[in-house]
Amino acid sequence: MRAFVYRDGKSAELPFVEGAKRTGEDELVWLHLDGTDEGATDWIGAQDSIPSAARSALLAVETRPRCDFIGNGCLINLRGPGLIHEDSPDLLVSVRIWAEPGRVISAAYREPMALASVADAFLGARLADPGDILTQWVQSTTDVLDPEVTVLGDELDEIETGMEKSNIWPMRRAVAHVRSHAIALRRFVGPQRMAVERLATSDCAWLDEADRQHLRDAADRVARMAEELEAVRERSALIHEELTDLR
């Protein structure tokens, strides 16, 4: 578990227990928890100042992208590539984030690839309020998700240029893999676009216009990814038919 604090234009990473106690003392505290750590479960469960719905969401195992506003805070779930590709039915890792004035808490059961980028931005003193952290999470997640989508189209291009009667069955397996991957990604990309759009149009006082513009840009990128994934699905079906005709 990690703790970051920001005050008077300076940021630092502290031991978790020390950083968690700084809530209310510093301008901003960001805590990132590993959901597989029993200590994280106990700590979240003891945070009576966090609405019970938000505490439950931070500990949820099965999640989909969403954005909800509870009291003076915001709960957002995002999906993006994990740091380590594991043998899991979910291609994308989920991060759950609770943001309120002066504090942000994020939790994940598998480490998101975007975490390192968000931590670097915080330690570079570029994130000074909850809006900055949420925006960085959205941007970093979008940055690492984009190549995952692009590569599927590239793989279809290679399959199309290499179609021959001698390799029909390997090609059909490759097309099926690309199609299933695209469908799995689109399952989360669509809701993620709606979650980011909802955050961008919210009236949270700690979201400034610069944050909103970055969020709108990210939502546009996610919408484009959804369109690309649908195009990949349709192209996969057509290529499959062409391969069938070659038999």
CSV table of N, CA and C in Angstrom, one decimal, residues 1 5 11 15 21 24 30 35 67 104 122 129 147 160 185 204 236-237:
chain,number,residue,atom,x,y,z
A,1,MET,N,0.8,-1.2,0.0
A,1,MET,CA,0.0,0.0,0.0
A,1,MET,C,0.9,1.2,0.0
A,5,VAL,N,1.6,12.6,-0.4
A,5,VAL,CA,1.0,13.8,0.1
A,5,VAL,C,1.6,15.0,-0.6
A,11,SER,N,5.6,17.6,-3.1
A,11,SER,CA,5.0,16.3,-2.9
A,11,SER,C,6.0,15.3,-2.5
A,15,PRO,N,5.4,6.3,4.1
A,15,PRO,CA,4.9,5.0,4.6
A,15,PRO,C,3.4,5.1,4.7
A,21,LYS,N,-2.5,9.2,8.1
A,21,LYS,CA,-2.8,10.1,9.2
A,21,LYS,C,-2.7,11.5,8.8
A,24,GLY,N,-6.2,15.8,6.1
A,24,GLY,CA,-6.7,17.0,6.8
A,24,GLY,C,-5.6,17.9,7.2
A,30,TRP,N,-3.1,11.2,-1.2
A,30,TRP,CA,-3.6,10.1,-2.2
A,30,TRP,C,-3.1,8.8,-1.6
A,35,GLY,N,-5.9,-4.5,-3.1
A,35,GLY,CA,-7.0,-5.1,-2.6
A,35,GLY,C,-6.8,-6.5,-2.1
A,67,CYS,N,-19.3,5.9,-12.9
A,67,CYS,CA,-19.0,7.2,-12.2
A,67,CYS,C,-20.3,7.6,-11.4
A,104,VAL,N,-7.8,11.4,-2.0
A,104,VAL,CA,-8.2,10.4,-3.0
A,104,VAL,C,-7.7,9.0,-2.6
A,122,PHE,N,2.3,12.7,-9.7
A,122,PHE,CA,2.1,13.2,-8.3
A,122,PHE,C,3.5,13.7,-7.7
A,129,ASP,N,-4.8,18.6,-6.6
A,129,ASP,CA,-6.2,18.5,-6.0
A,129,ASP,C,-6.8,17.2,-6.6
A,147,PRO,N,-3.0,1.5,-27.4
A,147,PRO,CA,-2.2,0.6,-28.2
A,147,PRO,C,-2.8,-0.8,-28.2
A,160,GLU,N,-5.1,-10.4,-43.5
A,160,GLU,CA,-5.6,-10.2,-44.8
A,160,GLU,C,-4.6,-10.3,-45.9
A,185,LEU,N,-12.8,-6.4,-25.0
A,185,LEU,CA,-12.4,-5.0,-24.7
A,185,LEU,C,-13.6,-4.1,-24.8
A,204,CYS,N,-18.5,19.1,-9.7
A,204,CYS,CA,-17.6,19.0,-8.6
A,204,CYS,C,-16.7,20.3,-8.5
A,236,SER,N,-13.5,-8.8,-38.8
A,236,SER,CA,-13.2,-10.2,-38.5
A,236,SER,C,-14.3,-11.2,-39.1
A,237,ALA,N,-15.5,-10.8,-39.0
A,237,ALA,CA,-16.6,-11.6,-39.6
A,237,ALA,C,-16.4,-11.7,-41.1
